[in-house]
Coordinates of C-alpha atoms and ligand atoms in Angstrom, one line a residue:
X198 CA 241.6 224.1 193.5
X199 CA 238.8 226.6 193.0
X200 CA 236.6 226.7 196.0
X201 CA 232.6 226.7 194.8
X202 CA 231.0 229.2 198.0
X203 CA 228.2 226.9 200.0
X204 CA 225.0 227.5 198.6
X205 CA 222.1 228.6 202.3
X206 CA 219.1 226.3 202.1
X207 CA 217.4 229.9 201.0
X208 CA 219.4 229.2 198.1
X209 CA 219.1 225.7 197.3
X210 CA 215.2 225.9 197.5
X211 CA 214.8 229.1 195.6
X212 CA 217.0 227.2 192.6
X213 CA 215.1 224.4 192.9
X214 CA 212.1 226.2 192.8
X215 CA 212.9 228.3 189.7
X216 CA 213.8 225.2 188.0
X217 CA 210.1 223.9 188.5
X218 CA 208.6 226.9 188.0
X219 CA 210.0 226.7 184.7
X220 CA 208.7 223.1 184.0
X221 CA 205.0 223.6 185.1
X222 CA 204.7 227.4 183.4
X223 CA 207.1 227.1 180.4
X224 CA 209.0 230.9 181.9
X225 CA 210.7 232.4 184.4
X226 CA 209.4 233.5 188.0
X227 CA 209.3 237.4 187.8
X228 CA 209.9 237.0 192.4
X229 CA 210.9 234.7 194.9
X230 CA 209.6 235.1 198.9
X231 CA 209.6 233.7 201.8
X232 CA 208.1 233.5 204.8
X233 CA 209.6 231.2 208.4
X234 CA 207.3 229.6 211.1
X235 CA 207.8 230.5 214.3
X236 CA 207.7 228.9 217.8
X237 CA 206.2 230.4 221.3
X238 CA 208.6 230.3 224.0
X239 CA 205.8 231.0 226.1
X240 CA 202.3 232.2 226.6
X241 CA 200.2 230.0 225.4
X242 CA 196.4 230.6 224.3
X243 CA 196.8 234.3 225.5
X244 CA 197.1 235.6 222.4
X245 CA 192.8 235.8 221.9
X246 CA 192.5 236.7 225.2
X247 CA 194.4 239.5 225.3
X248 CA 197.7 238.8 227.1
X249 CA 201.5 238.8 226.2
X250 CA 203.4 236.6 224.1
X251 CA 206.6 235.6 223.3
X252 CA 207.4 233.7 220.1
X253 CA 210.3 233.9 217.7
X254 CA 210.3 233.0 213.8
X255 CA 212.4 229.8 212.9
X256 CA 214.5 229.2 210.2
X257 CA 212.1 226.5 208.7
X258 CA 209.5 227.8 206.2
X259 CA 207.7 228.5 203.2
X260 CA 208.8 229.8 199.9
X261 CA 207.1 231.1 196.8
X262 CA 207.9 231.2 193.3
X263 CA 205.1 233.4 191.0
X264 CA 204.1 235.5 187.9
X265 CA 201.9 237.5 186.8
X266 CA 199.9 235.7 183.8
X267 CA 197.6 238.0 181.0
X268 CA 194.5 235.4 181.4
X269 CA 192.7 236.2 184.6
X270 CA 194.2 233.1 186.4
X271 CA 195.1 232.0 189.9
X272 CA 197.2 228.8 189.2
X273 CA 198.5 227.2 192.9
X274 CA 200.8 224.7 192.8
X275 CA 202.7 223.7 195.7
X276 CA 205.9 220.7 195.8
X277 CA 204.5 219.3 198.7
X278 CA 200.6 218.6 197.6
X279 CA 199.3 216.9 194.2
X280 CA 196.3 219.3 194.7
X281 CA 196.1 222.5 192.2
X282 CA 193.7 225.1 191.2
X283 CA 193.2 226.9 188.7
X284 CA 190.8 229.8 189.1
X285 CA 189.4 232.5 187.2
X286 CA 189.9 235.9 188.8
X287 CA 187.1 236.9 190.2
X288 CA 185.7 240.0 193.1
X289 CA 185.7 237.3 196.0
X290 CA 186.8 233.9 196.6
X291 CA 185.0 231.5 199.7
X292 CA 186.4 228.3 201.1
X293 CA 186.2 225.0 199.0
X294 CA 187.3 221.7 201.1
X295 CA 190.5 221.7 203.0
X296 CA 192.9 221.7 200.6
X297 CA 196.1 223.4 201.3
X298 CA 195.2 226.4 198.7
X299 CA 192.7 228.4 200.6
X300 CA 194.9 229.1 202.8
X301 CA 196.3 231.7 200.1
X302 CA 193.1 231.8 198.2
X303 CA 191.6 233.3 201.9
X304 CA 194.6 236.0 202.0
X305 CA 193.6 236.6 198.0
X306 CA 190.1 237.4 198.6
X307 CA 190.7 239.4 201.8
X308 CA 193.2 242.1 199.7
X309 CA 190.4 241.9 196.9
X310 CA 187.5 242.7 199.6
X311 CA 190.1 245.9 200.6
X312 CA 189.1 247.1 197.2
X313 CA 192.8 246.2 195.5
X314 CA 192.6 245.4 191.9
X315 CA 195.1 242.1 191.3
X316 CA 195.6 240.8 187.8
X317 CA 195.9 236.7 187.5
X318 CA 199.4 234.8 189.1
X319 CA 200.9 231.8 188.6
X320 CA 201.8 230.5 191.9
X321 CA 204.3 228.1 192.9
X322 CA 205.0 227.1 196.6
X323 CA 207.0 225.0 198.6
X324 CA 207.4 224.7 202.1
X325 CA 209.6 222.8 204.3
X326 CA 208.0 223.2 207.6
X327 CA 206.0 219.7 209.1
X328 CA 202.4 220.4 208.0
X329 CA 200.2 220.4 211.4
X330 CA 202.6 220.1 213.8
X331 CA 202.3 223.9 215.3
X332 CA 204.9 225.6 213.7
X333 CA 202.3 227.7 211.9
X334 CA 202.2 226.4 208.5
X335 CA 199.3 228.0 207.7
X336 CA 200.4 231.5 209.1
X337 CA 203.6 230.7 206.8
X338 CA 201.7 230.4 203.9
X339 CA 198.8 233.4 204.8
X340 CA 202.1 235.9 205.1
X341 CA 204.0 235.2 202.4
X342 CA 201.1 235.6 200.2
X343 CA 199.9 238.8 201.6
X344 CA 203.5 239.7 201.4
X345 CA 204.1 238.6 197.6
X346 CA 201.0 240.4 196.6
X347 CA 201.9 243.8 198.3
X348 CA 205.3 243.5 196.8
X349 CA 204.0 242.4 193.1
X350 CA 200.7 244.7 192.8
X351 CA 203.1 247.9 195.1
X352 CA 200.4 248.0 197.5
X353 CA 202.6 248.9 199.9
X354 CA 201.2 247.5 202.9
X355 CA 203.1 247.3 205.8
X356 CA 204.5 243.5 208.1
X357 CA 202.0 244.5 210.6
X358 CA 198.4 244.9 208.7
X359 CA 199.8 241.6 206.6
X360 CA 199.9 240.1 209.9
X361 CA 196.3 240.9 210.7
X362 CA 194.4 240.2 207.7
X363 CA 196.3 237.0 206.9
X364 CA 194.5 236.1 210.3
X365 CA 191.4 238.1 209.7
X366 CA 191.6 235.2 206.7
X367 CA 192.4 232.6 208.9
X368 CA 189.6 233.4 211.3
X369 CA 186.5 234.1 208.7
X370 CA 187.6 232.6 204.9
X371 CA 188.9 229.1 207.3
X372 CA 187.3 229.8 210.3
X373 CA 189.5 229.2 213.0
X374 CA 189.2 231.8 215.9
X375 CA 192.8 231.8 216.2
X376 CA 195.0 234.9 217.6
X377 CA 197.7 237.6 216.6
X378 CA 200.6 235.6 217.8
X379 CA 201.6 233.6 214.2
X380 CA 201.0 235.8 211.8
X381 CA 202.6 238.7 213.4
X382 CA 205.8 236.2 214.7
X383 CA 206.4 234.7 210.9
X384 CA 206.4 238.4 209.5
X385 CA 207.8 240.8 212.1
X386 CA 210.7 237.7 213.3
X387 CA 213.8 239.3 213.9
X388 CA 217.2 236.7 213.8
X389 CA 218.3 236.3 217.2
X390 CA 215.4 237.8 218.6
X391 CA 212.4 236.6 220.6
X392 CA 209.1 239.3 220.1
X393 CA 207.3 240.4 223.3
X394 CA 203.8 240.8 221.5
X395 CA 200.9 242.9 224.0
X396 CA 198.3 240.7 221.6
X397 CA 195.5 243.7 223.2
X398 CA 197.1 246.6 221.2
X399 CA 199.8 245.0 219.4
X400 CA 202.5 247.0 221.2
X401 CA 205.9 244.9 220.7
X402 CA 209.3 244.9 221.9
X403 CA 212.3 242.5 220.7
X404 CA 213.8 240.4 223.4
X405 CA 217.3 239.1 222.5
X406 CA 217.5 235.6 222.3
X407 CA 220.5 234.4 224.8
X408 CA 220.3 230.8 226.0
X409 CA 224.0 230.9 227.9
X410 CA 225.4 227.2 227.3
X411 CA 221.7 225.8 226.4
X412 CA 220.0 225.4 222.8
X413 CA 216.3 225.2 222.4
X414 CA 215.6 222.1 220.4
X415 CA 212.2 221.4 218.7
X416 CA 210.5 217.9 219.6
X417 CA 208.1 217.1 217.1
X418 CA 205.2 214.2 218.5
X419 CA 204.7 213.4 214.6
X420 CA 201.1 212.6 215.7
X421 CA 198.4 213.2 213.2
X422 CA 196.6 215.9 214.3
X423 CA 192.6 215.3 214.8
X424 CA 189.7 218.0 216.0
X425 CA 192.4 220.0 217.0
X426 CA 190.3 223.1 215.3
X427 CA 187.3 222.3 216.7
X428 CA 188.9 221.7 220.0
X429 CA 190.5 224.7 219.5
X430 CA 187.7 227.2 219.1
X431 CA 185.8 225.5 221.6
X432 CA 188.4 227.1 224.3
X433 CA 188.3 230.1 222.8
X434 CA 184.5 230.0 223.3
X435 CA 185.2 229.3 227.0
X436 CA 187.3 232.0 227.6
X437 CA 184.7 234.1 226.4
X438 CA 182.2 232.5 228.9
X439 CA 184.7 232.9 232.2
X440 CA 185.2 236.5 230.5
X441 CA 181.5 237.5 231.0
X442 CA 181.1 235.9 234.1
X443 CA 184.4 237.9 235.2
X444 CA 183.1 240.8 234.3
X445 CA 179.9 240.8 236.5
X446 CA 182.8 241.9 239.5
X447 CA 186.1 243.2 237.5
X448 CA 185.9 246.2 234.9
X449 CA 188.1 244.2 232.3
X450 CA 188.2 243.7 228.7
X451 CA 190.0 240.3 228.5
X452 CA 191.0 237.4 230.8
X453 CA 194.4 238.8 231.1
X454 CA 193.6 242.0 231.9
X455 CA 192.8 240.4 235.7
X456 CA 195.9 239.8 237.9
X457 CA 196.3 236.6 239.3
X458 CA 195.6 238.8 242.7
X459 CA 191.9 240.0 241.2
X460 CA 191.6 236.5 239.9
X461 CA 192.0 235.0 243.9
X462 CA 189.7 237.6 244.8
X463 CA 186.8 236.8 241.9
X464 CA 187.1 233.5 241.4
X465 CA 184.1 232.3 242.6
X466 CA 181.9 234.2 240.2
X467 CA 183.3 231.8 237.5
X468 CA 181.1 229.2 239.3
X469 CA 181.9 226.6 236.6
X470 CA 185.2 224.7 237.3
X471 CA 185.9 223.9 233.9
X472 CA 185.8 227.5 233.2
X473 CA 187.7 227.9 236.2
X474 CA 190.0 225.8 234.9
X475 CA 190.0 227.7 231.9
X476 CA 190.7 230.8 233.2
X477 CA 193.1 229.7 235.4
X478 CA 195.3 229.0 233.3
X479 CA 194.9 232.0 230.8
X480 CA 195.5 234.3 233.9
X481 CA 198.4 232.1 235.5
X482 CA 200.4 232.3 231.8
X483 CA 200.0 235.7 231.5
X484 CA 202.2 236.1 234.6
X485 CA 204.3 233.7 233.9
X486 CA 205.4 235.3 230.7
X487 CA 206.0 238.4 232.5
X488 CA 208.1 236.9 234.4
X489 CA 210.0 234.7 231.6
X490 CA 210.8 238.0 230.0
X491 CA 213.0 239.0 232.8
X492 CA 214.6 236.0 233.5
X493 CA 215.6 236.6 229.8
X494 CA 217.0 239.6 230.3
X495 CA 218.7 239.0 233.4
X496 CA 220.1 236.0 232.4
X497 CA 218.5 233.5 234.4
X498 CA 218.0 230.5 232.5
X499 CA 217.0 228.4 235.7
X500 CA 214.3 230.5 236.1
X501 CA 213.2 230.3 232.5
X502 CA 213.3 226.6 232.2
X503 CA 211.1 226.2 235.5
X504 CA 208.8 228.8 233.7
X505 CA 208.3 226.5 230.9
X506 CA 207.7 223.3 232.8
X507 CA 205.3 225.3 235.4
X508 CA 203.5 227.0 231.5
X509 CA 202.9 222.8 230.5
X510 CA 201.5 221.9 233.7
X511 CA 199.1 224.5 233.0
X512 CA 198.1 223.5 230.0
X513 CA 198.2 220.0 230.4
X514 CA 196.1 220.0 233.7
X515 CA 194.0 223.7 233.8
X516 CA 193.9 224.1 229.7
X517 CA 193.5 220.3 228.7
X518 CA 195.6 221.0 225.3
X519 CA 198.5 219.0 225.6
X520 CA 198.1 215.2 225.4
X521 CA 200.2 211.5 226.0
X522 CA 202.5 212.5 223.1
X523 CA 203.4 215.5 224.7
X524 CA 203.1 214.5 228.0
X525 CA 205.9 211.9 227.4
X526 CA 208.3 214.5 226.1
X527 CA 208.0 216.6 228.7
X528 CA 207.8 213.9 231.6
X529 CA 211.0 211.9 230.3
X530 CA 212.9 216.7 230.3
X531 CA 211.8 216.6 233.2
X532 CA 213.6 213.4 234.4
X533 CA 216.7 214.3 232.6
X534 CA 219.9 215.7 234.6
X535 CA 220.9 218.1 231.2
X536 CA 217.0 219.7 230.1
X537 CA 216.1 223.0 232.4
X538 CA 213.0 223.4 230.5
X539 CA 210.2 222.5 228.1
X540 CA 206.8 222.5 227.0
X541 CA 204.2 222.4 224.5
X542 CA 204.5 224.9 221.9
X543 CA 201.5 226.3 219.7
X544 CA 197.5 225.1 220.0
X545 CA 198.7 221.7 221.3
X546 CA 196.6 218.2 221.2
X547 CA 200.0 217.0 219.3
X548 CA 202.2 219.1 217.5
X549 CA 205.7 220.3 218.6
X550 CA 207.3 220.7 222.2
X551 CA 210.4 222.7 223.2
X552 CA 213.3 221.7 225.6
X553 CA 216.4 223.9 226.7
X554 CA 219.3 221.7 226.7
X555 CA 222.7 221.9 228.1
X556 CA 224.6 222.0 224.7
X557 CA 227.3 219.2 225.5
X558 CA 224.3 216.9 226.2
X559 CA 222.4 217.3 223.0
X560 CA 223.2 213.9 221.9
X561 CA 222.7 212.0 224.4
X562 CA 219.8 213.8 225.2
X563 CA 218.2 213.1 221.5
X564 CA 219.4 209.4 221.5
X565 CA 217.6 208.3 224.7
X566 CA 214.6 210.6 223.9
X567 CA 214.3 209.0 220.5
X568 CA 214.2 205.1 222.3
X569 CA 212.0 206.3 225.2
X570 CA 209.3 207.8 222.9
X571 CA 209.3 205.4 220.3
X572 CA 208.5 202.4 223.2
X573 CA 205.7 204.5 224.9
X574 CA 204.2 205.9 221.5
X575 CA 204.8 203.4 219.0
X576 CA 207.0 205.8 216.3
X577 CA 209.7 208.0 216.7
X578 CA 209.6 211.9 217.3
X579 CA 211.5 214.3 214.9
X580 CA 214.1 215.9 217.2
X581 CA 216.1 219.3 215.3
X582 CA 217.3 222.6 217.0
X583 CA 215.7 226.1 216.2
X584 CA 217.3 228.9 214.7
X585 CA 215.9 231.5 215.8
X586 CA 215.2 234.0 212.5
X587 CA 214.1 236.7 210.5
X588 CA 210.6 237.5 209.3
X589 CA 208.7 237.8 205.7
X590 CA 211.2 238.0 203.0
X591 CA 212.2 238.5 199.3
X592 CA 214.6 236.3 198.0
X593 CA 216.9 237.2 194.9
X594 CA 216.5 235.1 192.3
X595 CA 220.1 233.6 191.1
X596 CA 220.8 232.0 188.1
Ligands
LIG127 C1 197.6 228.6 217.5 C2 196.9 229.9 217.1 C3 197.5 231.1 217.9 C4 197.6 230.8 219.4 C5 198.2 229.4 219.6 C6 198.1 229.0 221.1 O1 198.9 228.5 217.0 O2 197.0 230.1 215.7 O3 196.8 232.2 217.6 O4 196.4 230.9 220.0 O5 197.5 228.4 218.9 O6 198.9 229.9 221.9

């Protein structure tokens, strides 16, 4: 019998993207990208304030099938969405609703606002990522159009500037004030590899990615995500109030350019205690994510896992990110013989939690989680483990 090879889930979505590429626009795609989401492992809401973190890109993504058309068009389509648009090209684009296509339109105008000259595309995307549950779908989508249009218009811009102005787009065309941390993880991931990002002067190293006899799975709450932006940028405003008051004592630039020894010391000039809240978290994470990265290295995933539990406290209690969904995933780890670790992942108020588990206990682990957060929430979580991947990619196009 002739064996057929396995086809990768690269290449059953890029065929089955091709195909309906072919149905909405009558031709072939001329490329095929795509572009993961990424976890943190920890350091959490750092990233605008100046500190370290350390995410890795997953395997779970998005992917893009496009064109170039002769009739000044942007056509989006994406798999997952019954919302198009079709746009003439034109010198800038802004922000119209919240459908899923400014994410891309935001990435097209910043390239046109660099002075690039881009003929029309037609667009298809698909992504298989859980909308809104912090895996950074929207970083997903930013890069891999920044990518695509580098690679289709040889603008040879390099992972790094895609990176910041698919977040200079996130932060002005959508206007969330987030960090570095997702749009540099999704396009500089390395397989196997965690990145230890300096979010102050984008100095990174790659951390490899050894868990001994423990995977990382990915907990999803599944909960609808509400005024999580607005929530959002209103602790990023914070920060920046703790910051000034900081700064009355301390010669710093950021929160986390104070040690947790300056912080003991200065405290009381942030005479505020939500700010001190605030900041005491920021500052306390920082540390912690210094000290993650060596219990990496050396091995010591005891010493990790408490990092991660000690990192949710944080937010839960100093931050005020996390929430009951979250809360119950991470009460029933901590409860369980087999899980060393977890935590929030990502902005938080719902979204996605991470847990180190011993690998022989996976199942059990996933069957009681599953019954014990579906009676205290009311619906089940989505339970899957992370592969830890590469960044921004092209794919080939088969036939
Ligand atoms: C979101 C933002 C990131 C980062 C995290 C929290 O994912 O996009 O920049 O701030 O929240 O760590």
């Amino acid at each position: 019998m002739i064996k057929t090879p396995k086809m990768t889930t690269h290449q059953i979505h890029a065929s089955e993207l091709k195909r309906e590429f072919n149905r909405l626009f009558s031709r072939n795609p001329e490329q095929l990208f795509f572009c993961p989401g990424r976890i943190n492992l920890i350091g959490e809401h750092i990233d605008y304030n100046g500190g370290q973190v350390l995410p890795c890109a997953i395997s779970m993504g998005t992917y893009l099938a496009v064109a170039k058309n002769n009739d000044k068009r942007f056509r989006f389509h994406c798999l997952n969405f019954p919302e198009t648009a079709d746009l003439h090209l034109q010198s800038s684009y802004s922000k119209t609703g919240a459908e899923w296509f400014n994410y891309p339109l935001g990435v097209v105008d910043r390239i046109l606002q660099d002075g690039h000259d881009l003929s029309g595309l037609d667009l298809l995307f698909y992504g298989n990522l859980p909308i809104g549950a912090g895996l950074s779908s929207s970083a997903s989508i930013e890069v891999l159009m920044g990518f695509a249009l580098s690679s289709l218009f040889g603008l040879d811009i390099d992972k790094k500037d895609i990176a910041l102005l698919a977040k200079d787009a996130e932060n002005h065309f959508i206007g969330v004030n987030c960090g570095i941390m997702d749009q540099f993880a999704v396009a500089m991931g390395k397989k196997d590899h965690a990145i230890l990002l300096n979010c102050d002067n984008l100095g990174y190293e790659y951390i490899p990615f050894k868990t001994a006899n423990y995977s990382l799975l990915i907990i999803n709450t599944n909960k609808q995500r509400s005024l999580a932006e607005s929530k959002y940028n209103e602790r990023f405003t914070e920060c920046g109030a703790a910051l000034k008051l900081l700064k009355q004592e301390l010669s710093i630039q950021h929160l986390c350019d104070a040690s947790l020894a300056d912080w003991e010391v200065n405290r009381y000039m942030v005479n505020n205690p939500v700010l001190e809240k605030r900041a005491t978290h920021v500052i306390s994470e920082n540390q912690r994510v210094k000290d993650a990265v060596i219990a990496m290295q050396t091995g010591d995933m005891e010493l990790f896992g408490k990092l991660l539990y000690a990192s949710h406290h944080s937010l839960r209690y100093d931050y005020e990110v996390s929430g009951k969904e979250l809360d119950t995933i991470v009460d029933f780890c901590t409860d369980y013989p087999g899980c060393i670790g977890a935590r929030m992942t990502g902005a938080g108020f719902g979204g996605c939690a991470i847990a180190l588990v011993q690998e022989n206990k996976i199942e059990d682990f996933s069957e009681k989680l599953l019954d014990h957060y579906t009676q205290q929430i009311g619906y089940a979580p989505g339970i899957f483990a992370a592969a830890v991947s590469e960044g921004v990619c092209e794919l080939q196009i088969t036939n």
